[in-house]
Amino acid sequence: MVEANAVGFAFEASAVNAWLVWILPFVAALIVPAVGKFSMRATGWVAIGFAAASALCAATMFSGALEAKEIHDQVNWISTIGIKAGVLADPLAVIMANVVGWISFLIMVYSTGYMKGDKDIVRFWFWMMFFIGSMQLIVLSDNLLMMFFGWEGVGLASYALIGFWYRDKDKDHVGVKGRTVLGLTEYYSPTHSGMKAFIMTKVGDIMMLAGMFLIFAFAGTFGFRELLHDTAWASSMQAQGLLVPAAVLLFGGAIGKSAQFPLNEWLLEAMTGPTAVSALIHAATMVKAGVFLVARLGPLFFALGAAGFLVDDFFMVIAWVGAITALLLATQGMVNSEIKKVLAYSTGSQIGYMMMALGVAGLSHQFVDGYTAGFFHLTSHAMFKASLFMAAGSLLHTVGSRFMTDMGGLRKHMRKTYAFMWAAGLGLMGAPFITTGFWSKDAIFGAVYESGNVWALPLFAIAVLTAVITAFYTTRMIGMVFFGDKSKHIEHMEKEGHHMHEAPLSMWVPYGILAALTIGIGVVGLTAEHGIHELFTEYLGHTFGIEAAHETAEDNGLPPFLAGINPVALIASISAFSIGIGLGYVFYIGRFVDPVKFVNSNIFFYALHKVMLNRWYLNAIVYWCFVVAPLWIARGVWRYFERTVIDTGMNIGLEKAVGWGAKVVQQTQTGITQSYLYVFGAGILFVVLFLFI
Amino acid sequence: MIEITSTPIILIAILGTIGMALPVISVLRKEKGSNSFYGIIAFAALIVSIGYVAYEIVTNQIPPAAVFSGDVLSNDSFSGLFAIAMLIVAILTTAGSFNFMRGQSHPPVYYSLILLSTIGMVLVAYSTDLVMLFVAWELMSIPTYVLAGFLKKNPSSNEAALKYFLFGAVSSAIIIYGISIVYGLTGTTNIGGVMTGLAQLDPSMMPLALLAVGMFIAGFGFKMGLVPFHMWLPDTYEGAPPTITALLAAGTKKAGFAAALRVIIMGTIALNLDWTLALGVIAVMTMTVGNIAAIMQKNISRMLAYSSIGHAGYILIGLAVAPYTELGIQGTLFHVLNHSVMKGAAFIAIAGIVTTLGVTNIDKLKGLGRKMPIISIGLVVSLLALAGVPPTAGFWSKLILFGAALDTGVPSWAAWLAIAGVLNSALSVAYYGWIIRKMYFEGETEKRIAEPKAIVGVMVFAVIFLVAIGVYPDPIIEFTQNAVPVLGTSLIISK
């Protein structure tokens, strides 16, 4: 059954499109191994084709979504427990599905160039398609249970792809070989990283599962719309003090999947995967799944709050987790020398922004502002971060090293990559007026500042500080790679005949497109933002009953093309950008001050730098507490308990008992037919007598 | 009489004609046709039949479970489900036999007997008259006696057939005895008539009625492999050709359940007995004996034979709680359908292994996962489904069966059925896991051997069937819900 909204005229896309968006990639995953038996090259075409088809299906739903309509189609799944499966293509889901779909398509194209010649390419395509299907399943599910299946699917694909180069060659590791922090190594192999990512996100997943089932126990349903329509479950949960804990448990899943504090450490090691994987999974899509979950649940809980339930703590947790993550990871990005790690830190930090915006939205009177800001930043970040990662992949290919200290002076040899990285980098920094990153980050600043919440100012300060650091490390990255003299590593390579050259067409076109989009949408940025704002206002009002508290102020003394923007936020954005890029220029582009001398110039800077480089010791602490200590306990248990009690006592005892039982039964099977018939007759007597009783 | 165009009659027509025509054709061709020729004809006939039944069901031409009419045969969803299950088994057996029959003599007889036995199996489910039931029962059994001993020169095959035949003869005699008592008490052999007759029975005649019920339980219980009527089963399943074991384990056993459902439950309901406890005790004994004996087995056919006994126990749980909850018979029907495919596919896989490698000892299965990958996957999925691992179909049917034992309204002893079921399922994972371990985790790198194509087809079908239902069980669950009311309404009301 397709429920169209009250307006009533049919739109182009039907429910089938919504189902196809997530089913098609799974079909592709099934086909790819079979195709691979005939032709390796054809697998690439299959992957690109299906990714395009899936993205097209998502695109057909776009026009309907712009009019704030939704498609909600369900089928019976397990009718004995009353669970249905369904797709919910409301504006939120449709926009996200398109972001995921089209960026995935571009990255598939990029992968044909990046993974060229790899022997395991069939496995790569299989897991990439499996991932895209699972991600779209998360986006389009209409209930928490189906979404959880997709959630686990992306986790599995992420594990498989992070550990893709499972032979653990030295060049595929991350970290500096031989370096230790608090006595533990920080040099990790692909297989270790895959396991780390899987287990850390699992912690989040278990919390999410607990939250889901808590709600199911009271509500009897997993469906998002069903939970909204009948809120009796919320009253019973609140009466037992379980409403906010369940919500926070659900958010736990988002923390894990989106690499927020305190489950953020896995994202760094995830860089052992091929860069195409990093671009797709750990920049543009999977890590956004947590934000998407919050975006799904946010309006539901805000509506509950408006109806009188006490949900403020939930949003408070979200906002602060986001803020802490944003600042924490940005500081670490300032000092690291591996290019993919800088981008990974940046991703985690930007997601912190999104979480902060969504959390603050729930604490303010004007929910739609923060909601729009957070989601808009999600889409713009997906674009420029994917572009940056893909460009980094080109650099990795050309230079043959993941360390920025091995690069330098590349702007003469890789002009296109240089231009595109500047464009996308400006987006990340929030260069005023011309990049989509500016408009989205400014929207977040505005939403936080105007939220009217008691914590608004501290959060705002953290946001601005993080923006300064973001601009700084981005400029640093571009400076270290493209400016300055050639590194010894490059000189060595050129002596051996490997010259620095631009990336092939299949690689630079995708990130070129995204970089151009960053600027292109930036130019019409404010209109885009207003458009999304209106769309969400209508969507939230219609579906959740969340009305805007006030119209955005039109007259704020600024020129007309900046209508509706908070002036304080605007000034903050522009200043943060200028300070950051200025400092970056001084240190890394103009090279007026030597950064190494600067850091070593006094003990305070030196110590601060060391702490940041050692990941605030958080990674080491996590390993001590959750890896080294449990292993030590496990070894003790094994030595003193398992070998004695279980191995000798229980195992041998059980084995003998069951074996004896089996022998007894076996011995009744004498093989002599007459004895069988005797038993048969005895059986009849027994049954008849029993019936008489 | 029944309409000439109703499903059972059409099935008889198709399968009977082809079944009887095959030997005639072979005589006419002076036995020159290749062995697969007859197999293909039989296969085609079965595909047409199952297509017809499926078409009827999907287009809703079959009434959902009509009750017991005055006719001899009734065409309803209950019978439809069994028909589908039996025909699937027959198709699996026929497909699995292409390779097995290469080099054997008398192929037309073989396939013809399979078809005739299938008619019998299907008609058992459609019967609403005791005599018709008995005729169908014999039609089903007698060809299988011959088929079990098909390998004339193999002493174990002969032994298997002889034991099977002796038991079969004794149980047929007992069934006829039960029928005659019932006829004497009620004056009719129509099952509906028997129900009403027994309901109005003079209490002084009650012992005779009880005797009749006991006879039926024993007689049908032999085919189902219930303890203590199971003694023939391991020897027969081990000695008979593996493809025929598939037919026995998956086909005739289910026919036993179909008969049990129609006769025993109806009869004992009408008598208002507390027979459910007896069935419960038998169920627990059956499960336990089956699973414990299976653990120490070294021959894979024998191990799966004991496993079949165990599963008969699970299916009986559903029957034991049938009067108290609708889920009981639903679970039974669902597990019947699943078990047909699971066991059938497992034995066909063994047939493939036996014909290509000639080994039946589990130890010799080392490295099979690399030697014969597709058959191994088929076998693994079937074994996991038998163990009840999600997301295979076996998980859902066991869930419904054990859930039925714990449903509201069942007496307190039923909880023991669920506990026994769960413990036994856990135990069964031990020996299934042992086979899987031998196949995949032991043995050095083996070279790949060509696998018989027909059996590969069977494996692919089984895997798709089991996993698809495992992921999306709802259509089948709805189908079984439709099939239940036959027995359900009259069951629960009169209690």
GROMACS .gro file of C-alpha atoms in nm, chain B residues 6-371:
model
  366
  699SER     CA    1  -1.026  -3.252  -0.916
  700THR     CA    2  -0.662  -3.247  -0.829
  701PRO     CA    3  -0.610  -3.597  -0.695
  702ILE     CA    4  -0.776  -3.758  -0.992
  703ILE     CA    5  -0.565  -3.558  -1.233
  704LEU     CA    6  -0.253  -3.654  -1.044
  705ILE     CA    7  -0.349  -4.018  -1.055
  706ALA     CA    8  -0.411  -3.986  -1.425
  707ILE     CA    9  -0.080  -3.826  -1.507
  708LEU     CA   10   0.147  -4.019  -1.281
  709GLY     CA   11  -0.037  -4.347  -1.318
  710THR     CA   12  -0.033  -4.340  -1.694
  711ILE     CA   13   0.332  -4.256  -1.715
  712GLY     CA   14   0.416  -4.495  -1.437
  713MET     CA   15   0.251  -4.784  -1.608
  714ALA     CA   16   0.365  -4.681  -1.950
  715LEU     CA   17   0.733  -4.681  -1.871
  716PRO     CA   18   0.784  -5.058  -1.858
  717VAL     CA   19   0.566  -5.095  -2.164
  718ILE     CA   20   0.779  -4.847  -2.353
  719SER     CA   21   1.091  -5.026  -2.251
  720VAL     CA   22   0.958  -5.357  -2.377
  721LEU     CA   23   0.860  -5.198  -2.704
  722ARG     CA   24   1.204  -5.051  -2.748
  723LYS     CA   25   1.353  -5.386  -2.659
  724GLU     CA   26   1.532  -5.235  -2.368
  725LYS     CA   27   1.757  -5.027  -2.587
  726GLY     CA   28   1.679  -4.688  -2.443
  727SER     CA   29   1.948  -4.522  -2.231
  728ASN     CA   30   1.887  -4.513  -1.862
  729SER     CA   31   1.832  -4.142  -1.849
  730PHE     CA   32   1.558  -4.159  -2.108
  731TYR     CA   33   1.311  -4.312  -1.867
  732GLY     CA   34   1.427  -4.085  -1.593
  733ILE     CA   35   1.355  -3.782  -1.804
  734ILE     CA   36   1.004  -3.900  -1.880
  735ALA     CA   37   0.935  -3.961  -1.514
  736PHE     CA   38   1.086  -3.624  -1.424
  737ALA     CA   39   0.869  -3.449  -1.679
  738ALA     CA   40   0.557  -3.616  -1.546
  739LEU     CA   41   0.639  -3.506  -1.193
  740ILE     CA   42   0.712  -3.148  -1.297
  741VAL     CA   43   0.377  -3.129  -1.474
  742SER     CA   44   0.202  -3.265  -1.168
  743ILE     CA   45   0.363  -3.028  -0.923
  744GLY     CA   46   0.304  -2.743  -1.161
  745TYR     CA   47  -0.062  -2.828  -1.168
  746VAL     CA   48  -0.096  -2.849  -0.792
  747ALA     CA   49   0.099  -2.528  -0.741
  748TYR     CA   50  -0.113  -2.353  -0.999
  749GLU     CA   51  -0.426  -2.464  -0.823
  750ILE     CA   52  -0.303  -2.343  -0.490
  751VAL     CA   53  -0.171  -2.009  -0.609
  752THR     CA   54  -0.488  -1.927  -0.799
  753ASN     CA   55  -0.686  -2.016  -0.489
  754GLN     CA   56  -0.892  -2.281  -0.651
  755ILE     CA   57  -0.843  -2.509  -0.358
  756PRO     CA   58  -1.080  -2.448  -0.071
  757PRO     CA   59  -0.894  -2.387   0.249
  758ALA     CA   60  -0.927  -2.715   0.425
  759ALA     CA   61  -1.269  -2.856   0.360
  760VAL     CA   62  -1.370  -3.096   0.628
  761PHE     CA   63  -1.461  -3.456   0.582
  762SER     CA   64  -1.715  -3.487   0.311
  763GLY     CA   65  -1.897  -3.796   0.211
  764ASP     CA   66  -1.651  -3.845  -0.070
  765VAL     CA   67  -1.364  -4.078  -0.073
  766LEU     CA   68  -1.115  -3.811  -0.164
  767SER     CA   69  -1.122  -3.447  -0.068
  768ASN     CA   70  -0.936  -3.165  -0.234
  769ASP     CA   71  -0.825  -2.909   0.021
  770SER     CA   72  -0.524  -2.707   0.134
  771PHE     CA   73  -0.413  -2.967   0.381
  772SER     CA   74  -0.379  -3.227   0.110
  773GLY     CA   75  -0.237  -2.966  -0.122
  774LEU     CA   76   0.051  -2.900   0.116
  775PHE     CA   77   0.130  -3.268   0.146
  776ALA     CA   78   0.098  -3.314  -0.227
  777ILE     CA   79   0.351  -3.041  -0.286
  778ALA     CA   80   0.588  -3.188  -0.029
  779MET     CA   81   0.563  -3.540  -0.170
  780LEU     CA   82   0.602  -3.427  -0.527
  781ILE     CA   83   0.908  -3.223  -0.438
  782VAL     CA   84   1.058  -3.530  -0.277
  783ALA     CA   85   0.978  -3.743  -0.578
  784ILE     CA   86   1.137  -3.486  -0.805
  785LEU     CA   87   1.448  -3.474  -0.587
  786THR     CA   88   1.469  -3.852  -0.590
  787THR     CA   89   1.423  -3.878  -0.963
  788ALA     CA   90   1.677  -3.607  -1.032
  789GLY     CA   91   1.921  -3.765  -0.792
  790SER     CA   92   1.876  -4.100  -0.958
  791PHE     CA   93   2.001  -4.008  -1.302
  792ASN     CA   94   2.355  -4.056  -1.195
  793PHE     CA   95   2.284  -4.347  -0.967
  794MET     CA   96   2.104  -4.547  -1.231
  795ARG     CA   97   2.387  -4.531  -1.477
  796GLY     CA   98   2.504  -4.884  -1.504
  797GLN     CA   99   2.213  -5.032  -1.311
  798SER     CA  100   1.967  -5.266  -1.470
  799HIS     CA  101   1.595  -5.216  -1.510
  800PRO     CA  102   1.573  -4.837  -1.509
  801PRO     CA  103   1.215  -4.822  -1.638
  802VAL     CA  104   1.098  -5.035  -1.352
  803TYR     CA  105   1.278  -4.814  -1.107
  804TYR     CA  106   1.126  -4.491  -1.225
  805SER     CA  107   0.787  -4.647  -1.271
  806LEU     CA  108   0.789  -4.770  -0.913
  807ILE     CA  109   0.883  -4.425  -0.789
  808LEU     CA  110   0.590  -4.273  -0.972
  809LEU     CA  111   0.346  -4.531  -0.845
  810SER     CA  112   0.467  -4.489  -0.491
  811THR     CA  113   0.427  -4.114  -0.527
  812ILE     CA  114   0.065  -4.157  -0.627
  813GLY     CA  115   0.015  -4.358  -0.314
  814MET     CA  116   0.181  -4.094  -0.096
  815VAL     CA  117  -0.024  -3.817  -0.242
  816LEU     CA  118  -0.349  -4.010  -0.212
  817VAL     CA  119  -0.286  -4.084   0.154
  818ALA     CA  120  -0.311  -3.712   0.216
  819TYR     CA  121  -0.622  -3.674   0.003
  820SER     CA  122  -0.815  -3.966   0.151
  821THR     CA  123  -1.121  -3.913   0.359
  822ASP     CA  124  -1.220  -4.274   0.374
  823LEU     CA  125  -1.040  -4.539   0.574
  824VAL     CA  126  -1.041  -4.800   0.302
  825MET     CA  127  -0.917  -4.549   0.049
  826LEU     CA  128  -0.651  -4.454   0.298
  827PHE     CA  129  -0.545  -4.812   0.333
  828VAL     CA  130  -0.535  -4.870  -0.040
  829ALA     CA  131  -0.325  -4.560  -0.086
  830TRP     CA  132  -0.103  -4.670   0.202
  831GLU     CA  133  -0.034  -5.003   0.037
  832LEU     CA  134   0.011  -4.841  -0.302
  833MET     CA  135   0.274  -4.623  -0.144
  834SER     CA  136   0.449  -4.897   0.049
  835ILE     CA  137   0.474  -5.192  -0.184
  836PRO     CA  138   0.682  -5.022  -0.454
  837THR     CA  139   0.915  -4.897  -0.184
  838TYR     CA  140   0.972  -5.250  -0.057
  839VAL     CA  141   1.094  -5.339  -0.402
  840LEU     CA  142   1.293  -5.020  -0.439
  841ALA     CA  143   1.469  -5.069  -0.108
  842GLY     CA  144   1.602  -5.398  -0.232
  843PHE     CA  145   1.678  -5.270  -0.577
  844LEU     CA  146   2.046  -5.351  -0.560
  845LYS     CA  147   1.982  -5.721  -0.599
  846LYS     CA  148   2.339  -5.831  -0.552
  847ASN     CA  149   2.404  -5.620  -0.245
  848PRO     CA  150   2.336  -5.812   0.076
  849SER     CA  151   2.272  -5.504   0.284
  850SER     CA  152   2.016  -5.384   0.037
  851ASN     CA  153   1.843  -5.718   0.057
  852GLU     CA  154   1.848  -5.711   0.434
  853ALA     CA  155   1.712  -5.361   0.435
  854ALA     CA  156   1.425  -5.455   0.208
  855LEU     CA  157   1.338  -5.766   0.398
  856LYS     CA  158   1.326  -5.598   0.737
  857TYR     CA  159   1.126  -5.314   0.592
  858PHE     CA  160   0.884  -5.555   0.430
  859LEU     CA  161   0.833  -5.761   0.742
  860PHE     CA  162   0.763  -5.456   0.951
  861GLY     CA  163   0.548  -5.310   0.680
  862ALA     CA  164   0.342  -5.623   0.654
  863VAL     CA  165   0.291  -5.641   1.030
  864SER     CA  166   0.192  -5.278   1.052
  865SER     CA  167  -0.044  -5.302   0.756
  866ALA     CA  168  -0.210  -5.592   0.927
  867ILE     CA  169  -0.243  -5.392   1.243
  868ILE     CA  170  -0.389  -5.096   1.056
  869ILE     CA  171  -0.648  -5.319   0.891
  870TYR     CA  172  -0.732  -5.463   1.228
  871GLY     CA  173  -0.786  -5.114   1.361
  872ILE     CA  174  -1.002  -5.023   1.063
  873SER     CA  175  -1.212  -5.331   1.109
  874ILE     CA  176  -1.273  -5.253   1.476
  875VAL     CA  177  -1.378  -4.902   1.386
  876TYR     CA  178  -1.606  -5.032   1.114
  877GLY     CA  179  -1.759  -5.269   1.360
  878LEU     CA  180  -1.825  -4.988   1.604
  879THR     CA  181  -1.959  -4.729   1.367
  880GLY     CA  182  -2.078  -4.910   1.055
  881THR     CA  183  -1.896  -4.683   0.815
  882THR     CA  184  -1.547  -4.636   0.686
  883ASN     CA  185  -1.579  -4.270   0.594
  884ILE     CA  186  -1.368  -4.071   0.836
  885GLY     CA  187  -1.631  -3.808   0.890
  886GLY     CA  188  -1.884  -4.075   0.957
  887VAL     CA  189  -1.645  -4.246   1.193
  888MET     CA  190  -1.606  -3.925   1.391
  889THR     CA  191  -1.976  -3.879   1.440
  890GLY     CA  192  -2.018  -4.248   1.508
  891LEU     CA  193  -1.751  -4.254   1.772
  892ALA     CA  194  -1.885  -3.941   1.934
  893GLN     CA  195  -2.214  -4.118   1.992
  894LEU     CA  196  -2.054  -4.435   2.108
  895ASP     CA  197  -2.200  -4.646   2.385
  896PRO     CA  198  -1.952  -4.613   2.676
  897SER     CA  199  -1.932  -4.987   2.721
  898MET     CA  200  -1.770  -5.007   2.380
  899MET     CA  201  -1.498  -4.762   2.479
  900PRO     CA  202  -1.220  -5.019   2.536
  901LEU     CA  203  -1.261  -5.141   2.181
  902ALA     CA  204  -1.234  -4.791   2.047
  903LEU     CA  205  -0.921  -4.737   2.252
  904LEU     CA  206  -0.777  -5.055   2.112
  905ALA     CA  207  -0.846  -4.930   1.763
  906VAL     CA  208  -0.669  -4.602   1.837
  907GLY     CA  209  -0.371  -4.788   1.974
  908MET     CA  210  -0.359  -4.999   1.660
  909PHE     CA  211  -0.358  -4.690   1.446
  910ILE     CA  212  -0.082  -4.524   1.643
  911ALA     CA  213   0.129  -4.836   1.611
  912GLY     CA  214   0.055  -4.894   1.246
  913PHE     CA  215   0.115  -4.540   1.131
  914GLY     CA  216   0.388  -4.489   1.383
  915PHE     CA  217   0.594  -4.754   1.210
  916LYS     CA  218   0.614  -4.543   0.897
  917MET     CA  219   0.677  -4.227   1.091
  918GLY     CA  220   0.959  -4.387   1.281
  919LEU     CA  221   0.822  -4.330   1.627
  920VAL     CA  222   0.975  -4.506   1.921
  921PRO     CA  223   0.919  -4.798   1.993
  922PHE     CA  224   0.821  -4.877   1.636
  923HIS     CA  225   1.143  -4.752   1.485
  924MET     CA  226   1.373  -5.048   1.504
  925TRP     CA  227   1.370  -5.118   1.132
  926LEU     CA  228   1.455  -4.767   1.034
  927PRO     CA  229   1.833  -4.742   1.077
  928ASP     CA  230   1.898  -5.073   0.904
  929THR     CA  231   1.670  -4.995   0.614
  930TYR     CA  232   1.790  -4.640   0.557
  931GLU     CA  233   2.148  -4.755   0.569
  932GLY     CA  234   2.111  -5.050   0.335
  933ALA     CA  235   1.879  -4.913   0.071
  934PRO     CA  236   2.019  -4.714  -0.220
  935PRO     CA  237   2.060  -4.356  -0.095
  936THR     CA  238   1.818  -4.211  -0.346
  937ILE     CA  239   1.549  -4.447  -0.222
  938THR     CA  240   1.636  -4.358   0.133
  939ALA     CA  241   1.557  -4.001   0.035
  940LEU     CA  242   1.217  -4.118  -0.083
  941LEU     CA  243   1.160  -4.310   0.238
  942ALA     CA  244   1.286  -4.048   0.478
  943ALA     CA  245   1.129  -3.753   0.316
  944GLY     CA  246   0.827  -3.900   0.142
  945THR     CA  247   0.676  -4.203   0.303
  946LYS     CA  248   0.746  -4.075   0.652
  947LYS     CA  249   0.547  -3.763   0.576
  948ALA     CA  250   0.264  -3.969   0.436
  949GLY     CA  251   0.258  -4.140   0.773
  950PHE     CA  252   0.207  -3.805   0.936
  951ALA     CA  253  -0.067  -3.714   0.695
  952ALA     CA  254  -0.251  -4.032   0.779
  953ALA     CA  255  -0.189  -3.979   1.148
  954LEU     CA  256  -0.330  -3.632   1.132
  955ARG     CA  257  -0.648  -3.739   0.964
  956VAL     CA  258  -0.713  -4.055   1.151
  957ILE     CA  259  -0.567  -4.056   1.495
  958ILE     CA  260  -0.652  -3.707   1.590
  959MET     CA  261  -0.998  -3.721   1.451
  960GLY     CA  262  -1.073  -4.049   1.611
  961THR     CA  263  -0.939  -3.964   1.949
  962ILE     CA  264  -1.102  -3.624   1.951
  963ALA     CA  265  -1.432  -3.785   1.894
  964LEU     CA  266  -1.362  -4.013   2.183
  965ASN     CA  267  -1.267  -3.721   2.404
  966LEU     CA  268  -0.959  -3.886   2.540
  967ASP     CA  269  -0.661  -3.743   2.709
  968TRP     CA  270  -0.442  -3.896   2.446
  969THR     CA  271  -0.219  -3.596   2.414
  970LEU     CA  272  -0.008  -3.703   2.707
  971ALA     CA  273   0.061  -4.036   2.538
  972LEU     CA  274   0.170  -3.858   2.224
  973GLY     CA  275   0.385  -3.625   2.428
  974VAL     CA  276   0.564  -3.915   2.596
  975ILE     CA  277   0.622  -4.084   2.262
  976ALA     CA  278   0.751  -3.756   2.121
  977VAL     CA  279   1.008  -3.712   2.395
  978MET     CA  280   1.123  -4.073   2.373
  979THR     CA  281   1.150  -4.053   1.998
  980MET     CA  282   1.353  -3.734   1.997
  981THR     CA  283   1.590  -3.853   2.264
  982VAL     CA  284   1.654  -4.198   2.126
  983GLY     CA  285   1.704  -4.060   1.779
  984ASN     CA  286   1.951  -3.792   1.874
  985ILE     CA  287   2.152  -3.989   2.127
  986ALA     CA  288   2.194  -4.283   1.897
  987ALA     CA  289   2.303  -4.060   1.614
  988ILE     CA  290   2.603  -3.926   1.796
  989MET     CA  291   2.826  -4.227   1.782
  990GLN     CA  292   2.744  -4.332   1.428
  991LYS     CA  293   3.017  -4.375   1.172
  992ASN     CA  294   2.809  -4.438   0.867
  993ILE     CA  295   2.654  -4.123   0.735
  994SER     CA  296   2.332  -4.283   0.613
  995ARG     CA  297   2.277  -4.445   0.948
  996MET     CA  298   2.345  -4.121   1.128
  997LEU     CA  299   2.091  -3.936   0.919
  998ALA     CA  300   1.847  -4.222   0.972
  999TYR     CA  301   1.862  -4.166   1.347
 1000SER     CA  302   1.834  -3.796   1.282
 1001SER     CA  303   1.511  -3.866   1.095
 1002ILE     CA  304   1.380  -4.046   1.399
 1003GLY     CA  305   1.467  -3.740   1.604
 1004HIS     CA  306   1.281  -3.510   1.369
 1005ALA     CA  307   0.976  -3.731   1.376
 1006GLY     CA  308   0.981  -3.659   1.748
 1007TYR     CA  309   0.981  -3.284   1.690
 1008ILE     CA  310   0.695  -3.312   1.445
 1009LEU     CA  311   0.501  -3.511   1.699
 1010ILE     CA  312   0.529  -3.225   1.949
 1011GLY     CA  313   0.299  -3.027   1.725
 1012LEU     CA  314   0.049  -3.310   1.721
 1013ALA     CA  315   0.069  -3.353   2.096
 1014VAL     CA  316  -0.040  -2.996   2.165
 1015ALA     CA  317  -0.274  -2.975   1.868
 1016PRO     CA  318  -0.602  -2.950   2.059
 1017TYR     CA  319  -0.483  -2.661   2.272
 1018THR     CA  320  -0.337  -2.429   2.016
 1019GLU     CA  321  -0.353  -2.367   1.648
 1020LEU     CA  322   0.022  -2.326   1.631
 1021GLY     CA  323   0.063  -2.697   1.698
 1022ILE     CA  324  -0.055  -2.831   1.368
 1023GLN     CA  325   0.080  -2.524   1.191
 1024GLY     CA  326   0.425  -2.608   1.317
 1025THR     CA  327   0.381  -2.973   1.224
 1026LEU     CA  328   0.279  -2.892   0.869
 1027PHE     CA  329   0.557  -2.640   0.825
 1028HIS     CA  330   0.816  -2.881   0.961
 1029VAL     CA  331   0.681  -3.157   0.738
 1030LEU     CA  332   0.736  -2.941   0.434
 1031ASN     CA  333   1.079  -2.828   0.546
 1032HIS     CA  334   1.196  -3.169   0.654
 1033SER     CA  335   1.102  -3.319   0.319
 1034VAL     CA  336   1.339  -3.083   0.146
 1035MET     CA  337   1.610  -3.089   0.410
 1036LYS     CA  338   1.633  -3.466   0.449
 1037GLY     CA  339   1.566  -3.533   0.085
 1038ALA     CA  340   1.846  -3.303  -0.022
 1039ALA     CA  341   2.080  -3.449   0.240
 1040PHE     CA  342   2.024  -3.804   0.120
 1041ILE     CA  343   2.055  -3.703  -0.243
 1042ALA     CA  344   2.386  -3.540  -0.157
 1043ILE     CA  345   2.491  -3.869   0.000
 1044ALA     CA  346   2.380  -4.043  -0.318
 1045GLY     CA  347   2.611  -3.815  -0.510
 1046ILE     CA  348   2.897  -3.890  -0.274
 1047VAL     CA  349   2.835  -4.264  -0.289
 1048THR     CA  350   2.821  -4.282  -0.664
 1049THR     CA  351   3.128  -4.068  -0.727
 1050LEU     CA  352   3.347  -4.163  -0.434
 1051GLY     CA  353   3.195  -4.484  -0.310
 1052VAL     CA  354   3.240  -4.396   0.058
 1053THR     CA  355   2.984  -4.391   0.332
 1054ASN     CA  356   3.207  -4.367   0.635
 1055ILE     CA  357   3.211  -4.018   0.781
 1056ASP     CA  358   3.584  -4.028   0.837
 1057LYS     CA  359   3.635  -4.068   0.467
 1058LEU     CA  360   3.449  -3.744   0.401
 1059LYS     CA  361   3.760  -3.544   0.481
 1060GLY     CA  362   3.814  -3.251   0.257
 1061LEU     CA  363   3.488  -3.300   0.073
 1062GLY     CA  364   3.436  -2.927   0.082
 1063ARG     CA  365   3.713  -2.887  -0.172
 1064LYS     CA  366   3.658  -3.207  -0.363
   0.00000   0.00000   0.00000
